[in-house]
Amino acid sequence: MSHDAQDEALLAAARAARQRAFAPYSGFLVGAAVRAADGRVFTGCNVEVASYSLTCCAERVAVFKAVSEGATELVACAVVADMSPPASPCGACRQVLYDFGADMSLLLENVQGELRRLPLKLLLPDAFEPAQVLQAVKAHHGA
Ligand code: THU
């Protein structure tokens, strides 16, 4: 599949996932789809719960689905919502995305079809680095 066709497929997956958003409290529907280095695609939608703060964003649902299926290296993430300019992942999701794809591309689209492409790194400069955490933990344990 060409690069553009791959991205279009990822956006289509995110659009479809948005239809499954469970957002009875906010009414704000979000769909996400991540593409793994091996080409597999995993989708997510926001899942709201009655105890509001336990809600999970669409992006994190997609990442955790991927990781739980063994896809720990992610190369792109599409997010679709009804917001202009297109919704950008929240801070918590940026870090989760970073852990599994520091170099990933983001494709942010709204229901009007506006599309913004940018590298995740642009949204999370000076990130908390998983490799440095591993190093620090090892040092503390004298390994
Ligand atoms: N939400 C996402 O799913 N992704 C984001 O990047 C921002 C916010 C969800 C959480 C909640 O269900 C609703 O949007 C309103 O904040």
Short mmCIF file of C-alpha atoms in Angstrom, two decimals, residues 32-131:
data_model
loop_
_atom_site.label_atom_id
_atom_site.label_comp_id
_atom_site.label_asym_id
_atom_site.label_seq_id
_atom_site.Cartn_x
_atom_site.Cartn_y
_atom_site.Cartn_z
CA ALA A 32 -8.41 6.85 17.08
CA ALA A 33 -6.37 4.32 15.16
CA VAL A 34 -2.72 3.43 15.56
CA ARG A 35 -0.54 1.69 12.98
CA ALA A 36 2.18 -0.62 14.21
CA ALA A 37 5.58 -1.07 12.58
CA ASP A 38 4.40 -4.47 11.30
CA GLY A 39 1.46 -2.78 9.54
CA ARG A 40 -1.27 -3.87 11.92
CA VAL A 41 -3.92 -1.29 12.82
CA PHE A 42 -5.65 -1.03 16.19
CA THR A 43 -8.58 1.25 16.88
CA GLY A 44 -9.94 2.97 19.96
CA CYS A 45 -12.81 5.21 20.96
CA ASN A 46 -13.30 7.25 24.09
CA VAL A 47 -14.98 5.26 26.85
CA GLU A 48 -16.71 7.34 29.51
CA VAL A 49 -17.82 5.96 32.85
CA ALA A 50 -20.22 7.31 35.47
CA SER A 51 -17.30 8.17 37.72
CA TYR A 52 -16.12 10.69 35.13
CA SER A 53 -12.42 10.77 35.95
CA LEU A 54 -12.06 7.09 35.11
CA THR A 55 -12.85 7.86 31.47
CA CYS A 56 -10.26 6.77 28.93
CA CYS A 57 -9.45 8.72 25.78
CA ALA A 58 -9.69 7.11 22.36
CA GLU A 59 -5.93 7.33 21.82
CA ARG A 60 -5.06 5.41 24.97
CA VAL A 61 -7.65 2.75 24.23
CA ALA A 62 -6.03 2.24 20.81
CA VAL A 63 -2.49 2.12 22.22
CA PHE A 64 -3.41 -0.32 24.98
CA LYS A 65 -5.23 -2.57 22.53
CA ALA A 66 -2.11 -2.59 20.34
CA VAL A 67 0.29 -3.31 23.17
CA SER A 68 -1.94 -6.03 24.56
CA GLU A 69 -1.79 -7.72 21.16
CA GLY A 70 2.01 -7.54 21.07
CA ALA A 71 2.38 -4.42 18.92
CA THR A 72 4.73 -2.25 20.98
CA GLU A 73 6.26 -0.19 18.16
CA LEU A 74 3.78 2.32 16.74
CA VAL A 75 4.46 4.51 13.71
CA ALA A 76 1.30 6.57 13.24
CA CYS A 77 -1.85 7.60 15.05
CA ALA A 78 -5.01 9.05 13.50
CA VAL A 79 -7.54 10.93 15.64
CA VAL A 80 -10.98 12.02 14.46
CA ALA A 81 -13.34 14.32 16.36
CA ASP A 82 -15.82 17.12 15.76
CA MET A 83 -13.63 20.11 16.53
CA SER A 84 -12.00 22.86 14.51
CA PRO A 85 -9.08 22.97 14.24
CA PRO A 86 -8.88 19.15 14.54
CA ALA A 87 -8.54 17.83 18.11
CA SER A 88 -5.03 17.24 19.33
CA PRO A 89 -4.26 14.44 21.84
CA CYS A 90 -4.40 15.47 25.51
CA GLY A 91 -1.19 15.64 27.52
CA ALA A 92 -1.63 12.24 29.13
CA CYS A 93 -2.18 10.57 25.76
CA ARG A 94 0.85 12.32 24.26
CA GLN A 95 3.08 10.63 26.80
CA VAL A 96 1.46 7.23 26.31
CA LEU A 97 1.81 7.54 22.53
CA TYR A 98 5.44 8.61 22.96
CA ASP A 99 6.32 5.53 25.00
CA PHE A 100 5.36 3.30 22.08
CA GLY A 101 6.36 5.53 19.17
CA ALA A 102 8.52 8.56 19.84
CA ASP A 103 8.89 9.09 16.09
CA MET A 104 5.26 8.56 15.15
CA SER A 105 3.23 10.78 12.85
CA LEU A 106 -0.10 12.19 13.96
CA LEU A 107 -3.01 12.57 11.56
CA LEU A 108 -5.62 14.82 13.14
CA GLU A 109 -8.92 15.13 11.32
CA ASN A 110 -12.31 16.64 12.03
CA VAL A 111 -15.71 15.65 10.71
CA GLN A 112 -15.55 18.47 8.15
CA GLY A 113 -12.53 16.74 6.66
CA GLU A 114 -9.86 19.23 7.79
CA LEU A 115 -6.62 17.30 8.22
CA ARG A 116 -3.46 18.23 10.08
CA ARG A 117 -0.32 16.06 9.93
CA LEU A 118 2.49 16.56 12.37
CA PRO A 119 5.11 14.61 14.27
CA LEU A 120 4.20 13.65 17.85
CA LYS A 121 7.57 15.08 18.96
CA LEU A 122 6.35 18.56 18.07
CA LEU A 123 3.63 18.21 20.72
CA LEU A 124 5.84 16.69 23.39
CA PRO A 125 9.25 18.34 23.48
CA ASP A 126 11.57 17.22 26.25
CA ALA A 127 9.47 14.12 26.89
CA PHE A 128 9.82 11.80 29.84
CA GLU A 129 12.03 9.16 28.18
CA PRO A 130 11.30 5.46 28.73
CA ALA A 131 14.95 4.52 28.04
#
